[in-house]
mmCIF file of C-alpha atoms in Angstrom:
data_model
loop_
_atom_site.group_PDB
_atom_site.id
_atom_site.type_symbol
_atom_site.label_atom_id
_atom_site.label_comp_id
_atom_site.label_asym_id
_atom_site.label_seq_id
_atom_site.Cartn_x
_atom_site.Cartn_y
_atom_site.Cartn_z
ATOM 1 C CA MET B 1 -18.429 24.917 -0.865
ATOM 2 C CA ASP B 2 -21.430 23.882 1.211
ATOM 3 C CA ALA B 3 -20.334 21.448 3.965
ATOM 4 C CA THR B 4 -22.907 18.759 3.134
ATOM 5 C CA LEU B 5 -22.076 18.899 -0.562
ATOM 6 C CA LYS B 6 -18.353 18.727 0.234
ATOM 7 C CA LEU B 7 -18.836 15.642 2.421
ATOM 8 C CA TRP B 8 -20.755 13.857 -0.355
ATOM 9 C CA ALA B 9 -18.149 14.910 -2.915
ATOM 10 C CA VAL B 10 -15.514 13.290 -0.657
ATOM 11 C CA ILE B 11 -17.646 10.145 -0.278
ATOM 12 C CA ALA B 12 -18.151 9.863 -4.049
ATOM 13 C CA THR B 13 -14.551 10.548 -5.140
ATOM 14 C CA VAL B 14 -12.730 8.708 -2.343
ATOM 15 C CA GLY B 15 -15.251 5.865 -2.560
ATOM 16 C CA THR B 16 -14.674 5.551 -6.313
ATOM 17 C CA LEU B 17 -10.867 5.800 -6.068
ATOM 18 C CA ASN B 18 -10.729 3.283 -3.218
ATOM 19 C CA TYR B 19 -12.925 0.877 -5.170
ATOM 20 C CA LEU B 20 -10.762 1.261 -8.284
ATOM 21 C CA SER B 21 -7.632 0.564 -6.190
ATOM 22 C CA ARG B 22 -9.294 -2.552 -4.800
ATOM 23 C CA LEU B 23 -10.449 -3.647 -8.242
ATOM 24 C CA SER B 24 -7.162 -2.763 -9.982
ATOM 25 C CA PHE B 25 -5.310 -6.053 -10.318
ATOM 26 C CA ILE B 26 -8.354 -8.257 -9.770
ATOM 27 C CA ALA B 27 -10.095 -6.964 -12.886
ATOM 28 C CA LEU B 28 -8.758 -3.772 -14.471
ATOM 29 C CA PHE B 29 -5.135 -4.795 -15.137
ATOM 30 C CA ALA B 30 -5.719 -8.509 -14.747
ATOM 31 C CA ASN B 31 -3.880 -9.248 -17.992
ATOM 32 C CA ARG B 32 -1.259 -6.503 -17.826
ATOM 33 C CA HIS B 33 2.316 -7.111 -16.875
ATOM 34 C CA VAL B 34 3.495 -5.048 -13.895
ATOM 35 C CA PRO B 35 6.860 -3.330 -14.639
ATOM 36 C CA PRO B 36 9.544 -4.868 -12.354
ATOM 37 C CA LEU B 37 10.463 -1.564 -10.652
ATOM 38 C CA LEU B 38 6.815 -0.855 -9.830
ATOM 39 C CA GLY B 39 6.349 -4.394 -8.557
ATOM 40 C CA ARG B 40 9.356 -3.976 -6.289
ATOM 41 C CA ALA B 41 8.171 -0.577 -4.995
ATOM 42 C CA PHE B 42 4.686 -1.992 -4.356
ATOM 43 C CA ARG B 43 6.041 -4.387 -1.734
ATOM 44 C CA TYR B 44 6.925 -1.484 0.545
ATOM 45 C CA VAL B 45 3.670 0.460 0.282
ATOM 46 C CA PRO B 46 1.954 -1.086 3.347
ATOM 47 C CA ALA B 47 5.017 -0.777 5.637
ATOM 48 C CA ALA B 48 5.701 2.860 4.641
ATOM 49 C CA MET B 49 2.079 4.055 4.473
ATOM 50 C CA LEU B 50 0.825 2.350 7.638
ATOM 51 C CA THR B 51 3.864 3.558 9.605
ATOM 52 C CA ALA B 52 3.350 7.117 8.321
ATOM 53 C CA LEU B 53 -0.262 6.872 9.549
ATOM 54 C CA VAL B 54 0.656 5.389 12.948
ATOM 55 C CA VAL B 55 3.464 7.730 14.051
ATOM 56 C CA PRO B 56 1.404 10.975 14.259
ATOM 57 C CA MET B 57 -1.232 9.086 16.294
ATOM 58 C CA VAL B 58 1.418 8.036 18.828
ATOM 59 C CA VAL B 59 3.820 11.008 18.916
ATOM 60 C CA THR B 60 2.363 14.505 19.227
ATOM 61 C CA LEU B 61 3.546 16.540 16.226
ATOM 62 C CA PRO B 62 5.245 18.942 15.798
ATOM 63 C CA LEU B 63 7.639 17.201 18.133
ATOM 64 C CA GLY B 64 7.380 18.631 21.677
ATOM 65 C CA PRO B 65 8.779 17.362 24.986
ATOM 66 C CA ILE B 66 9.016 13.586 24.595
ATOM 67 C CA ALA B 67 7.588 12.997 28.101
ATOM 68 C CA ALA B 68 4.129 14.055 26.919
ATOM 69 C CA SER B 69 3.990 11.223 24.387
ATOM 70 C CA ALA B 70 6.006 8.699 26.429
ATOM 71 C CA PRO B 71 3.091 6.487 27.613
ATOM 72 C CA LYS B 72 1.775 6.166 24.057
ATOM 73 C CA ILE B 73 5.235 5.484 22.616
ATOM 74 C CA VAL B 74 5.898 2.714 25.155
ATOM 75 C CA ALA B 75 2.398 1.238 24.651
ATOM 76 C CA ALA B 76 2.867 1.285 20.867
ATOM 77 C CA LEU B 77 6.249 -0.490 21.174
ATOM 78 C CA VAL B 78 4.761 -3.144 23.482
ATOM 79 C CA ALA B 79 1.872 -3.652 21.035
ATOM 80 C CA GLY B 80 4.357 -3.860 18.157
ATOM 81 C CA VAL B 81 6.316 -6.649 19.843
ATOM 82 C CA VAL B 82 3.076 -8.504 20.672
ATOM 83 C CA ALA B 83 1.873 -8.135 17.058
ATOM 84 C CA PHE B 84 5.233 -9.328 15.710
ATOM 85 C CA VAL B 85 5.264 -12.417 17.946
ATOM 86 C CA THR B 86 1.574 -13.413 18.055
ATOM 87 C CA HIS B 87 0.128 -12.056 14.740
ATOM 88 C CA SER B 88 -3.033 -11.543 16.791
ATOM 89 C CA GLN B 89 -5.071 -8.392 16.349
ATOM 90 C CA LEU B 90 -6.923 -8.835 19.654
ATOM 91 C CA LYS B 91 -3.749 -9.451 21.678
ATOM 92 C CA THR B 92 -2.127 -6.404 20.040
ATOM 93 C CA LEU B 93 -5.138 -4.237 20.878
ATOM 94 C CA GLY B 94 -5.406 -5.595 24.419
ATOM 95 C CA SER B 95 -1.710 -5.300 25.296
ATOM 96 C CA GLY B 96 -1.438 -1.787 23.828
ATOM 97 C CA MET B 97 -4.533 -0.425 25.578
ATOM 98 C CA VAL B 98 -3.696 -1.999 28.963
ATOM 99 C CA THR B 99 -0.101 -0.714 28.800
ATOM 100 C CA LEU B 100 -1.378 2.785 28.026
ATOM 101 C CA TRP B 101 -3.944 2.692 30.860
ATOM 102 C CA VAL B 102 -1.365 1.502 33.395
ATOM 103 C CA LEU B 103 1.243 4.078 32.343
ATOM 104 C CA GLU B 104 -1.293 6.925 32.345
ATOM 105 C CA ALA B 105 -2.516 5.894 35.796
ATOM 106 C CA LEU B 106 1.090 5.806 37.044
ATOM 107 C CA ALA B 107 1.831 9.196 35.468
ATOM 108 C CA GLN B 108 -1.204 10.672 37.169
ATOM 109 C CA ARG B 109 -0.256 9.173 40.538
ATOM 110 C CA PHE B 110 3.443 10.034 40.496
ATOM 111 C CA GLY B 111 3.782 12.582 37.698
ATOM 112 C CA MET C 1 -28.874 -13.374 1.102
ATOM 113 C CA ARG C 2 -30.622 -16.461 2.477
ATOM 114 C CA GLN C 3 -28.991 -18.720 -0.103
ATOM 115 C CA PHE C 4 -25.577 -17.667 1.245
ATOM 116 C CA ALA C 5 -26.495 -17.859 4.928
ATOM 117 C CA SER C 6 -26.788 -21.629 4.681
ATOM 118 C CA ASP C 7 -23.579 -22.069 2.662
ATOM 119 C CA ARG C 8 -20.786 -23.809 4.554
ATOM 120 C CA ASP C 9 -17.934 -21.703 3.129
ATOM 121 C CA PHE C 10 -19.821 -18.430 3.570
ATOM 122 C CA ARG C 11 -20.492 -19.280 7.209
ATOM 123 C CA ALA C 12 -16.891 -20.353 7.786
ATOM 124 C CA GLY C 13 -15.675 -17.023 6.392
ATOM 125 C CA PHE C 14 -18.203 -15.128 8.502
ATOM 126 C CA VAL C 15 -17.137 -16.902 11.716
ATOM 127 C CA ALA C 16 -13.417 -16.605 10.917
ATOM 128 C CA MET C 17 -13.820 -12.825 10.656
ATOM 129 C CA LEU C 18 -15.561 -12.336 14.019
ATOM 130 C CA PRO C 19 -12.340 -11.791 16.068
ATOM 131 C CA ALA C 20 -11.245 -9.143 13.541
ATOM 132 C CA CYS C 21 -14.723 -7.544 13.803
ATOM 133 C CA ILE C 22 -14.227 -7.222 17.569
ATOM 134 C CA GLY C 23 -10.664 -5.999 17.040
ATOM 135 C CA ILE C 24 -11.714 -3.140 14.762
ATOM 136 C CA ALA C 25 -14.861 -2.264 16.766
ATOM 137 C CA PRO C 26 -13.080 0.510 18.748
ATOM 138 C CA PHE C 27 -11.722 1.841 15.425
ATOM 139 C CA GLY C 28 -15.278 1.943 14.040
ATOM 140 C CA LEU C 29 -16.469 3.817 17.128
ATOM 141 C CA VAL C 30 -13.655 6.376 16.734
ATOM 142 C CA CYS C 31 -14.591 6.867 13.049
ATOM 143 C CA GLY C 32 -18.223 7.498 14.032
ATOM 144 C CA VAL C 33 -17.144 9.963 16.729
ATOM 145 C CA GLY C 34 -14.910 11.726 14.184
ATOM 146 C CA ALA C 35 -17.736 12.038 11.659
ATOM 147 C CA ALA C 36 -19.995 13.574 14.319
ATOM 148 C CA ALA C 37 -17.221 15.956 15.411
ATOM 149 C CA ALA C 38 -16.723 17.063 11.789
ATOM 150 C CA GLY C 39 -20.403 18.041 11.675
ATOM 151 C CA ALA C 40 -21.510 15.316 9.251
ATOM 152 C CA SER C 41 -25.203 14.393 9.185
ATOM 153 C CA ALA C 42 -26.106 10.840 10.246
ATOM 154 C CA LEU C 43 -26.736 9.964 6.605
ATOM 155 C CA GLY C 44 -23.380 11.487 5.586
ATOM 156 C CA ALA C 45 -21.560 9.532 8.303
ATOM 157 C CA LEU C 46 -23.263 6.315 7.181
ATOM 158 C CA GLY C 47 -22.505 7.077 3.531
ATOM 159 C CA LEU C 48 -18.853 7.572 4.400
ATOM 160 C CA SER C 49 -18.509 4.277 6.278
ATOM 161 C CA ALA C 50 -20.708 2.266 3.886
ATOM 162 C CA ILE C 51 -19.189 3.490 0.603
ATOM 163 C CA VAL C 52 -15.585 4.388 1.456
ATOM 164 C CA PHE C 53 -15.351 1.407 3.890
ATOM 165 C CA SER C 54 -11.784 2.160 4.977
ATOM 166 C CA GLY C 55 -10.984 3.325 8.490
ATOM 167 C CA ALA C 56 -7.772 5.103 7.509
ATOM 168 C CA ALA C 57 -9.482 7.060 4.710
ATOM 169 C CA GLN C 58 -12.498 7.863 6.900
ATOM 170 C CA ILE C 59 -10.392 9.181 9.805
ATOM 171 C CA LEU C 60 -8.268 11.319 7.479
ATOM 172 C CA ALA C 61 -11.335 12.577 5.586
ATOM 173 C CA VAL C 62 -13.240 13.724 8.684
ATOM 174 C CA GLN C 63 -10.135 15.327 10.247
ATOM 175 C CA LEU C 64 -9.319 17.218 7.045
ATOM 176 C CA LEU C 65 -12.992 18.177 6.556
ATOM 177 C CA ALA C 66 -13.130 19.496 10.134
ATOM 178 C CA ALA C 67 -9.958 21.528 9.442
ATOM 179 C CA GLY C 68 -11.526 22.994 6.300
ATOM 180 C CA SER C 69 -8.954 21.529 3.875
ATOM 181 C CA PRO C 70 -9.672 21.794 0.140
ATOM 182 C CA LEU C 71 -11.436 18.892 -1.553
ATOM 183 C CA ALA C 72 -8.414 18.085 -3.746
ATOM 184 C CA VAL C 73 -6.128 17.650 -0.704
ATOM 185 C CA ILE C 74 -8.659 15.414 1.083
ATOM 186 C CA VAL C 75 -9.096 13.212 -1.986
ATOM 187 C CA LEU C 76 -5.348 12.966 -2.674
ATOM 188 C CA THR C 77 -4.469 12.125 0.959
ATOM 189 C CA CYS C 78 -7.176 9.448 1.213
ATOM 190 C CA PHE C 79 -6.140 8.002 -2.144
ATOM 191 C CA VAL C 80 -2.475 7.729 -1.148
ATOM 192 C CA ALA C 81 -3.438 6.179 2.200
ATOM 193 C CA GLY C 82 -5.494 3.663 0.191
ATOM 194 C CA LEU C 83 -2.662 2.739 -2.196
ATOM 195 C CA ARG C 84 -2.094 -0.395 -0.144
ATOM 196 C CA PHE C 85 -5.305 -1.753 -1.683
ATOM 197 C CA LEU C 86 -3.330 -2.068 -4.938
ATOM 198 C CA ILE C 87 -1.049 -4.575 -3.192
ATOM 199 C CA TYR C 88 -3.930 -6.534 -1.746
ATOM 200 C CA SER C 89 -5.643 -6.477 -5.125
ATOM 201 C CA ALA C 90 -2.530 -7.804 -6.858
ATOM 202 C CA ALA C 91 -2.109 -10.523 -4.217
ATOM 203 C CA MET C 92 -5.773 -11.597 -4.372
ATOM 204 C CA ALA C 93 -5.995 -11.501 -8.174
ATOM 205 C CA PRO C 94 -4.661 -15.024 -8.875
ATOM 206 C CA TYR C 95 -7.167 -16.526 -6.437
ATOM 207 C CA LEU C 96 -10.170 -14.610 -7.785
ATOM 208 C CA ARG C 97 -9.296 -15.039 -11.479
ATOM 209 C CA PRO C 98 -11.247 -18.320 -11.887
ATOM 210 C CA LEU C 99 -14.420 -16.633 -10.604
ATOM 211 C CA PRO C 100 -17.013 -14.912 -12.842
ATOM 212 C CA ALA C 101 -16.478 -11.178 -13.484
ATOM 213 C CA ARG C 102 -19.456 -10.067 -11.394
ATOM 214 C CA TRP C 103 -18.037 -11.983 -8.411
ATOM 215 C CA GLN C 104 -14.670 -10.282 -8.906
ATOM 216 C CA HIS C 105 -16.333 -6.868 -9.068
ATOM 217 C CA GLY C 106 -18.401 -7.542 -5.941
ATOM 218 C CA LEU C 107 -15.624 -9.091 -3.861
ATOM 219 C CA ALA C 108 -13.218 -6.256 -4.749
ATOM 220 C CA PHE C 109 -15.497 -3.857 -2.876
ATOM 221 C CA LEU C 110 -15.060 -5.964 0.285
ATOM 222 C CA LEU C 111 -11.262 -6.039 0.009
ATOM 223 C CA THR C 112 -9.807 -4.700 3.278
ATOM 224 C CA ASP C 113 -6.663 -5.251 5.332
ATOM 225 C CA GLN C 114 -8.475 -7.813 7.473
ATOM 226 C CA ALA C 115 -10.344 -9.621 4.681
ATOM 227 C CA PHE C 116 -7.088 -9.860 2.752
ATOM 228 C CA ALA C 117 -5.194 -11.377 5.685
ATOM 229 C CA ALA C 118 -7.923 -13.926 6.466
ATOM 230 C CA SER C 119 -8.658 -14.962 2.879
ATOM 231 C CA VAL C 120 -5.104 -15.420 1.648
ATOM 232 C CA ARG C 121 -4.676 -18.060 4.358
ATOM 233 C CA ARG C 122 -7.909 -19.797 3.241
ATOM 234 C CA PHE C 123 -7.047 -19.655 -0.479
ATOM 235 C CA ASP C 124 -3.545 -20.960 0.215
ATOM 236 C CA ALA C 125 -5.073 -23.911 2.054
ATOM 237 C CA GLY C 126 -6.502 -24.988 -1.304
ATOM 238 C CA GLY C 127 -10.002 -26.063 -2.259
ATOM 239 C CA ASP C 128 -12.232 -24.941 -5.102
ATOM 240 C CA PRO C 129 -12.175 -21.242 -6.095
ATOM 241 C CA ARG C 130 -15.925 -20.909 -5.594
ATOM 242 C CA GLY C 131 -15.580 -22.026 -1.968
ATOM 243 C CA GLY C 132 -12.732 -19.567 -1.475
ATOM 244 C CA GLY C 133 -14.837 -16.802 -2.997
ATOM 245 C CA LEU C 134 -17.755 -17.584 -0.692
ATOM 246 C CA PHE C 135 -15.382 -17.668 2.306
ATOM 247 C CA PHE C 136 -14.101 -14.219 1.301
ATOM 248 C CA PHE C 137 -17.680 -13.000 0.838
ATOM 249 C CA GLY C 138 -18.719 -14.300 4.277
ATOM 250 C CA GLY C 139 -15.785 -12.572 5.961
ATOM 251 C CA GLY C 140 -16.221 -9.350 4.011
ATOM 252 C CA PHE C 141 -19.940 -9.309 4.774
ATOM 253 C CA ALA C 142 -19.290 -9.769 8.520
ATOM 254 C CA LEU C 143 -16.690 -7.014 8.498
ATOM 255 C CA TRP C 144 -18.799 -4.566 6.451
ATOM 256 C CA THR C 145 -21.883 -5.101 8.633
ATOM 257 C CA SER C 146 -20.057 -4.780 11.944
ATOM 258 C CA TRP C 147 -18.175 -1.736 10.602
ATOM 259 C CA GLN C 148 -21.480 0.041 9.842
ATOM 260 C CA LEU C 149 -22.879 -0.857 13.287
ATOM 261 C CA THR C 150 -19.830 0.409 15.190
ATOM 262 C CA ASN C 151 -19.677 3.588 13.063
ATOM 263 C CA ILE C 152 -23.360 4.329 13.788
ATOM 264 C CA VAL C 153 -22.951 3.637 17.517
ATOM 265 C CA GLY C 154 -19.864 5.885 17.584
ATOM 266 C CA TYR C 155 -21.722 8.638 15.734
ATOM 267 C CA PHE C 156 -24.694 8.716 18.125
ATOM 268 C CA LEU C 157 -23.206 7.544 21.444
ATOM 269 C CA GLY C 158 -19.512 8.396 21.066
ATOM 270 C CA ASN C 159 -19.756 11.357 23.453
ATOM 271 C CA LEU C 160 -20.733 8.928 26.240
ATOM 272 C CA ILE C 161 -17.338 7.158 26.042
ATOM 273 C CA PRO C 162 -15.104 8.501 28.864
ATOM 274 C CA ALA C 163 -12.013 10.338 27.584
ATOM 275 C CA ALA C 164 -9.943 8.458 30.206
ATOM 276 C CA TRP C 165 -10.372 5.267 28.161
ATOM 277 C CA SER C 166 -8.168 6.806 25.406
ATOM 278 C CA LEU C 167 -10.251 4.967 22.808
ATOM 279 C CA ASP C 168 -8.517 6.952 20.038
ATOM 280 C CA PHE C 169 -5.389 4.922 20.727
ATOM 281 C CA ALA C 170 -7.153 1.808 19.376
ATOM 282 C CA VAL C 171 -6.695 3.253 15.865
ATOM 283 C CA PRO C 172 -2.860 3.173 15.734
ATOM 284 C CA LEU C 173 -2.990 -0.215 17.506
ATOM 285 C CA CYS C 174 -5.110 -1.630 14.645
ATOM 286 C CA PHE C 175 -2.472 -0.484 12.129
ATOM 287 C CA ILE C 176 0.375 -1.765 14.324
ATOM 288 C CA ALA C 177 -1.311 -5.185 14.354
ATOM 289 C CA LEU C 178 -1.263 -5.107 10.536
ATOM 290 C CA VAL C 179 2.221 -3.766 9.934
ATOM 291 C CA ALA C 180 4.435 -5.162 12.737
ATOM 292 C CA PRO C 181 4.271 -8.825 11.608
ATOM 293 C CA HIS C 182 5.871 -7.736 8.296
ATOM 294 C CA PHE C 183 9.031 -6.367 9.949
ATOM 295 C CA ARG C 184 11.030 -9.434 8.971
ATOM 296 C CA SER C 185 13.223 -8.100 6.173
ATOM 297 C CA TYR C 186 15.684 -5.187 6.101
ATOM 298 C CA PRO C 187 14.000 -3.372 3.181
ATOM 299 C CA THR C 188 10.606 -3.487 4.945
ATOM 300 C CA ILE C 189 12.111 -2.194 8.206
ATOM 301 C CA THR C 190 13.972 0.501 6.243
ATOM 302 C CA ALA C 191 10.737 1.601 4.531
ATOM 303 C CA ALA C 192 8.963 1.862 7.899
ATOM 304 C CA LEU C 193 11.795 3.643 9.752
ATOM 305 C CA VAL C 194 12.383 6.185 6.983
ATOM 306 C CA ALA C 195 8.630 6.853 6.732
ATOM 307 C CA ALA C 196 8.503 7.344 10.523
ATOM 308 C CA PHE C 197 11.364 9.869 10.501
ATOM 309 C CA ALA C 198 9.974 11.640 7.429
ATOM 310 C CA VAL C 199 6.478 12.041 8.881
ATOM 311 C CA ILE C 200 8.043 13.728 11.953
ATOM 312 C CA ALA C 201 10.546 15.799 9.920
ATOM 313 C CA PHE C 202 7.808 17.120 7.606
ATOM 314 C CA ALA C 203 5.276 17.713 10.378
ATOM 315 C CA GLY C 204 5.381 21.435 9.529
ATOM 316 C CA LEU C 205 3.589 20.862 6.215
ATOM 317 C CA PRO C 206 -0.055 21.956 6.238
ATOM 318 C CA MET C 207 -3.080 19.697 5.786
ATOM 319 C CA LYS C 208 -1.332 16.478 6.764
ATOM 320 C CA LEU C 209 0.701 16.548 3.557
ATOM 321 C CA ASN C 210 3.541 15.051 5.615
ATOM 322 C CA LEU C 211 1.683 11.711 5.353
ATOM 323 C CA ILE C 212 1.943 11.610 1.571
ATOM 324 C CA VAL C 213 5.544 12.867 1.548
ATOM 325 C CA ALA C 214 6.576 10.332 4.215
ATOM 326 C CA GLY C 215 4.755 7.500 2.443
ATOM 327 C CA VAL C 216 6.492 8.211 -0.864
ATOM 328 C CA ILE C 217 9.955 8.648 0.736
ATOM 329 C CA GLY C 218 9.446 5.443 2.756
ATOM 330 C CA ILE C 219 8.467 3.456 -0.340
ATOM 331 C CA ALA C 220 11.509 4.807 -2.205
ATOM 332 C CA ALA C 221 13.796 3.913 0.726
ATOM 333 C CA GLY C 222 12.380 0.381 0.892
ATOM 334 C CA THR C 223 12.865 -0.080 -2.836
ATOM 335 C CA LEU C 224 16.464 1.188 -2.683
ATOM 336 C CA ALA C 225 17.196 -1.096 0.286
ATOM 337 C CA ASP C 226 15.739 -3.969 -1.719
ATOM 338 C CA PHE C 227 18.119 -3.239 -4.637
ATOM 339 C CA ALA C 228 21.037 -2.859 -2.193
ATOM 340 C CA ARG C 229 20.262 -6.185 -0.545
ATOM 341 C CA GLU C 230 20.176 -7.879 -3.924
ATOM 342 C CA ARG C 231 23.430 -6.215 -4.963
ATOM 343 C CA TRP C 232 25.360 -7.245 -1.849
ATOM 344 C CA THR C 233 23.835 -10.595 -1.094
ATOM 345 C CA PRO C 234 26.245 -13.326 -2.212
ATOM 346 C CA ARG C 235 24.561 -15.992 -4.294
#
């Protein structure tokens, strides 16, 4: 498939599906009853999905020597604690980036 | 647009979203850089950010496009990554129900992780539904506009950002900011830990299919832990 056409096909289908997900309970199933099992499973979608997205961005996969990913792992853990305590997006971003910069500078100096 | 710009609730929503706009700015830049790296035209990159309007889906889409993955895999992966919008939609529904249908349809498009977090607090604080809707609209408008700007800047100027800044790392940090505050119950922590192990264990799968597998296993683990907690919690 032509690359430009493929990109627009992705934009159209993903755009539509994302919009339908966003619209789902606001309008589409506004008057439907959610089955209890589904409702229970729903609660864990953000925690499972967001974690599955985060881990490969922090740990190089397939899993190699842990030292290569160590600065990112430590920075992600620091940011996680800051996010848990402060609920602040900016403090999470700031603490995570600064931790990574410091650790990478140290690794370069002493590594 | 002018009629909204002078509205008190719209402006309050707009201003309340500004810290989040700054927080996701690096994410927007990375998305723009990714679109350029995948060989998208400027119009294609803008179409992606303006219509899909989801950083997670955009990042996955451009990475999978660059790797030459089939259309069906790209669509499925982005859809599963966007399943969390179902939760936000369900949580927002009671607040938006008093509003006219065209407002519901418009505001749904602006439903994001950040808009959800900001608006639920505002709706919970009470007030008339119309004011809450305008607050949501103001925040969503601020986020959408700044998202387009940062995506465009990333697309055209991303190659000027020094690699030493590790800007890519801002992306997981944005998700950590969203997910970490929820780690307050055992089932939620179970869902996250199992998903983390699964995404590593299934890293051998092609085309990032480990994301979908890990997401589904994590959700199942969280649900089971929820049943277990209920079963063994004395009442």
